[in-house]
Structures are given as C-alpha cells and as structure tokens.
Amino acid sequence: MNDRTINEIEDEIVEEFSLFDSWDDKYEYIIDLGKKLPELDAQHKIDDNKVRGCQSTVWLVADYRDGRIYYNAESDAVIVKGLISMLIRVLSGQRPGDIVAAPLTFIQRIGMTTHLAQTRSNGLVSMVKQMKNYALAYKLKYQSQ
Amino acid sequence: MITTAVKDKTFDVAEIREQFPILHRLVKGKPLVYFDNAATSQKPQVVIDKLVEYYSGFNANIHRGIHTLAEEATAAFEEARDTAQRFLGAAHREEIIFTKGTTEGINLVASTWGRQNISAGDEIIISAMEHHSNIVPWQILCLEKGATLKVIPIDDNGDIILEEFKKLFTSKTKFVSVVHVSNSLGTVNPVKEIIRIAHDFGVLVLVDGAQSTVHLDIDVVALDCDFFVCSSHKIYGPTGTGVLYGKRSLLEAMPVFQGGGEMIKEVTFASTSYNDLPYKYEAGTPNIADTIAFKTALDFVASVGKKNVRTHENDLLAYATARLEEIAGLRIIGKGKDKISVVSFVIDKVHPSDIGTLLDNRGIAVRTGNHCTQPLMDRLCVPGTIRASFAMYNTRDEIDVFTTALEKSITLLS
C-alpha cells in the first residue's frame, strides 16, 4: 500500500529532477533507476504481457490486492526501465480509480514529453496507457460489485 | 549532359552545407548531426525555393487548362519527366511514370502486371534483404493468386548468394523483384548480373532503387531492368513524388492501375478508353509542385556531380567504419563486398533504442530498430541495429562528434 497520493509522489520526482542542471544528468539518473529496477520473473515475460508500440520490448503485469494495484515491469532497454521505474513509483500501490483519473503531470513537468523525442518509440505513452487499462479493468471488476 | 560538364569540379563540402538551411539549426542545444539520410535526405535551398516559386508564380492544374498558368505548370511538370528520363537513362520519356514514391511504384507493378500475369502455382523471387515495401505487395499478390514467394538467401556478410539465386528458378518462376542497395546494410547488389540471369530464364525484373538512385549512376537501358522505382525525397527532393520506370512495351500491355481524370481518353457510361503512356498510369491531379521541385533536386545532384558525391561518401563510410571498429563491444552488421553510405551496428549488452535516445540528446540523428526489414534482422540474428547513413553534406568532423558521443553513451549505459 502506498500512503502518499499520486500527486505527492509526482511533486517529489519533480523536485528531484529540479536538482539536475542538464539533460545529461537527468539521463544518468534515469539510467541509474533503470539499472536498479528489479527483474521481472521469467514466467511473466510472455507475449501476452508485452506492451505494444515500443521499439524495445516491455513486459508489464499488474496485481490487485486489498483495493490497490501493484505493478511490475521490465524492458530490454535501460532508459525505458528507468521510465518504468518512475511510473511504478508513482502508480504502484494506488487505488484503481485514482490511477485511471491521474493526469500524470510529472512527465511534462520534468520536461520528458518535450525532451524525449522518441516518446512513442520509447513506449512511454503506451506504458501509461497500459497501466491505466489495468486500473480501469480492476476498477470495473471489483468496485462495481 | 550537365553531369559530364562539371564532373571534375572541386567538391567543397562547406559550400554544399551552405545550401542546406536545416543543417544550421540546433537540436537539444547542439549543432544538428544528421545521419538518417537513408530514411530521407535534407533539401537544398533551391528545392525549397522552387516550391515557393511554383505556388506563388504558376500554380495551376496541368494538361487541360488553356490559360497561361496551366501552360507554364504543364511545361514545368513535363520538363521534370525529361530530366528524370535523363537521370535514369531511360530510352523514352513516356517510360517515366510519376508516382507517390518507391512503395507506390512497386504496388503499381504488382497490381497491374502482377494481376494480369501471375496465376496459381506461379513463383515470384525477392531477396532476404528487401524492405517491407518490396515484400508485402508481392505477398498480397501471392495470397490473391495462390502463387508462391521465394527468397534469395544472403551470407553472413549480407551479400546475395548468386549460386542459390540461380537454383530458385523453375518453369513456374514469373518475376524477380530485388533491391539495388540495402537500406539496412548498405550492400550494393549485383543487379546487372541478377537481371542477366533472370532474363536467361525469360523472367522479368524490377529493381528497387530507393537507396541507390541518389548515390549510383543509374542507366536502366544498360542494366536492362524491366522496371525501376525510386523516390524523390531520398534524392534531396520533396516527399510524395517518385518515379516508376517501365519498358514501354510492358507498360503498354499492362492494365490500368487507378481510374480517374488524366488517365482517360474518352468516357461514356458504357465504357472508357484509356489515355496513352505515361498518362495512363497517372490518374487524378498529380503531385505537381513536388514533382517540379524534384526536377530541381535532380539538376542539383547533377550539378554537384554524382562522382564527386560518391568519392566523398565513400570516404565518410570508410572513416566511420574505421572509427566504429575501434569501439570495444561494437559489431558492424553487413560487411558486403560493395557498400554505400550506410553503416549498421550493434553493441554488446546495449539496446539500440537507448543509444538512439542518448545520441538525440546530443543533436545526433540516427535510426534505430529493424529499418522496415524485419526478415533481414531475423536472418542476421539481431533484434535491430543502430544505423548511420551519410549524404553529400556530412563531414568527418560530424563522424568524430558521433563516435565520441557514442562512446560516452556506451559508458553511461554499461
């Protein structure tokens, strides 16, 4: 469970990024996050869990426990793993309804949308969409009962 | 011809660069290093000016108008055909059909010649290094007709195995469609030999010249190819126009591609008679502006001199290859006997997309991925590559910037 809201964590990330002077440093940080991202179990690295629309391969799984969603993901590209790490930090352990509604402003606030020219190939947009899809599915499954 | 007149003119890359305004912009605060020329080349000022000149001076629909503007636009458009004819060495101007580009040219041949001449059990041959645009149109045709697609194998260097090519021919072989220069590897294929072999079996050949036309001297008569296709935007011209060359006798016998204006002679509700070549294949209002500026691009290339450009690009390729080979863990993909302007590589334990992102952060544009040649990547057992492709305006200094940035990126990612 995550006791902080999506907004609070986003603000944290934005503040961390404000410490960097250049995009070289930002990338170094993202790469570092990527290297530290835990590996996904081999059993989850199947076609069904692949996120479409990425130049690298991204696997994403989501579990639902006690009203909250927990994400795990991995990629064969380390920058993408860094992006995944940030998305997991913000969204994992949150309530499905909050995830679906989150505008995720940190992506723009840290300059990622304008800077990562290949946002589509990096799969950032596809990953966010897929994470929200999971949240929507769990929301409909458990909270409409 | 202009080419011969200025062949020996000194080639000055700084002077060339001055003519390409985009090369002066910054990307991510750094001077742009544009190494994605195999995807599309940048445009010289004369080409950009021609588009403005057309729209501000003589924009009109061509061929039917009786007024001055229509006459001027028609003359400029038809001059583009004459220039393209000379550029490709075609025997007749009506053998030059303007298309949207290479992909449309291939689709046109598959949909017309293919539909008319391919039947169940027939075989079409392509190579293992084709762009998806020279695979999918033939797959669609084969599926529709119950025909089979056969593939010329390549060796580990990325060279076509001619001996294996000869073995593919049977009494059912009807067509060969093969790429002149590989967009992923830069391999120059022995198309003249391929055409000779195919013709010995009585089989027609289409040459995909998307990558070759900008670098090599093309002479469709000397090659004796039956069809040749290329795109303007890879030859310093605008996007959305290109050429299909076909031997006149073949084009005359083929059925029409699309119906509409321009391609008709007479229309009644009962029947339509079709226009003569080349208009038979140019239904609808063509891409007038871009085609006129395409002529300007061809004149520009001729005035610089293809031989000069080739010497320069060969130097860049050799220099880049040598510099890249110094980098530990880097493996060049495609070591064909004859290569042009493209160097593709992979790096141990580093994903191409990570390199692409970090290079972009330093203002360097390269291509990463499978380059629309997925079957080729499978054959070479790589998921994708990093590709640097050069044009007349690139320099050794840019290659230094690129290799330095590459080494930094590798250190960061490892």
Coordinates of N, CA and C in Angstrom, one line a residue, chain A residues 8 10 13 36 40 44 47 51-52 61 71 78-79 92 103-104 106 108 112 116 133 143-144:
Chain A
E8 N 1.4 13.7 -4.6 CA 2.6 13.9 -3.7 C 3.8 13.3 -4.3
E10 N 4.4 12.6 -7.4 CA 4.8 13.3 -8.6 C 5.6 14.6 -8.2
I13 N 9.2 13.7 -7.4 CA 10.0 13.5 -8.5 C 10.4 14.8 -9.2
K36 N 18.6 -0.3 -11.6 CA 18.2 -0.8 -10.2 C 16.9 -1.5 -10.3
L40 N 11.9 -8.9 -13.7 CA 10.6 -9.5 -13.7 C 10.8 -11.0 -13.8
H44 N 6.7 -14.3 -16.3 CA 5.8 -13.1 -16.8 C 6.3 -12.6 -18.2
D47 N 4.4 -13.1 -24.4 CA 3.8 -12.2 -25.4 C 2.6 -11.5 -24.8
V51 N 3.9 -4.8 -24.0 CA 3.2 -3.6 -24.2 C 3.5 -3.2 -25.7
R52 N 2.4 -3.0 -26.4 CA 2.6 -2.7 -27.9 C 3.0 -1.3 -28.1
V61 N 3.1 -6.4 -15.8 CA 2.0 -7.2 -15.1 C 1.4 -6.3 -14.0
Y71 N 2.2 -2.9 -9.7 CA 2.7 -3.1 -11.0 C 4.1 -3.7 -10.9
V78 N 17.5 0.1 -21.2 CA 17.7 0.5 -19.8 C 17.0 1.9 -19.5
I79 N 17.0 2.8 -20.5 CA 16.3 4.0 -20.3 C 14.8 3.8 -20.1
S92 N 2.2 2.4 -8.5 CA 2.1 1.1 -7.8 C 1.6 1.3 -6.4
P103 N -3.8 12.6 -14.0 CA -3.3 13.3 -15.3 C -1.8 13.1 -15.5
L104 N -1.1 12.6 -14.4 CA 0.3 12.3 -14.5 C 1.1 13.5 -15.1
F106 N 3.7 14.9 -13.9 CA 5.2 14.9 -13.7 C 6.0 14.7 -15.0
Q108 N 5.3 15.7 -17.9 CA 5.5 17.0 -18.6 C 6.4 18.0 -17.8
M112 N 9.9 15.6 -19.8 CA 10.1 14.4 -20.6 C 9.4 14.4 -21.9
L116 N 12.2 13.9 -24.7 CA 12.4 12.5 -25.3 C 11.7 12.5 -26.6
N133 N -5.1 1.0 -18.4 CA -6.1 0.0 -18.8 C -6.2 -1.1 -17.7
Q143 N -15.0 -2.8 -8.1 CA -15.6 -1.7 -7.5 C -17.0 -1.5 -7.9
S144 N -17.4 -2.2 -9.0 CA -18.8 -2.0 -9.4 C -19.7 -3.1 -8.7

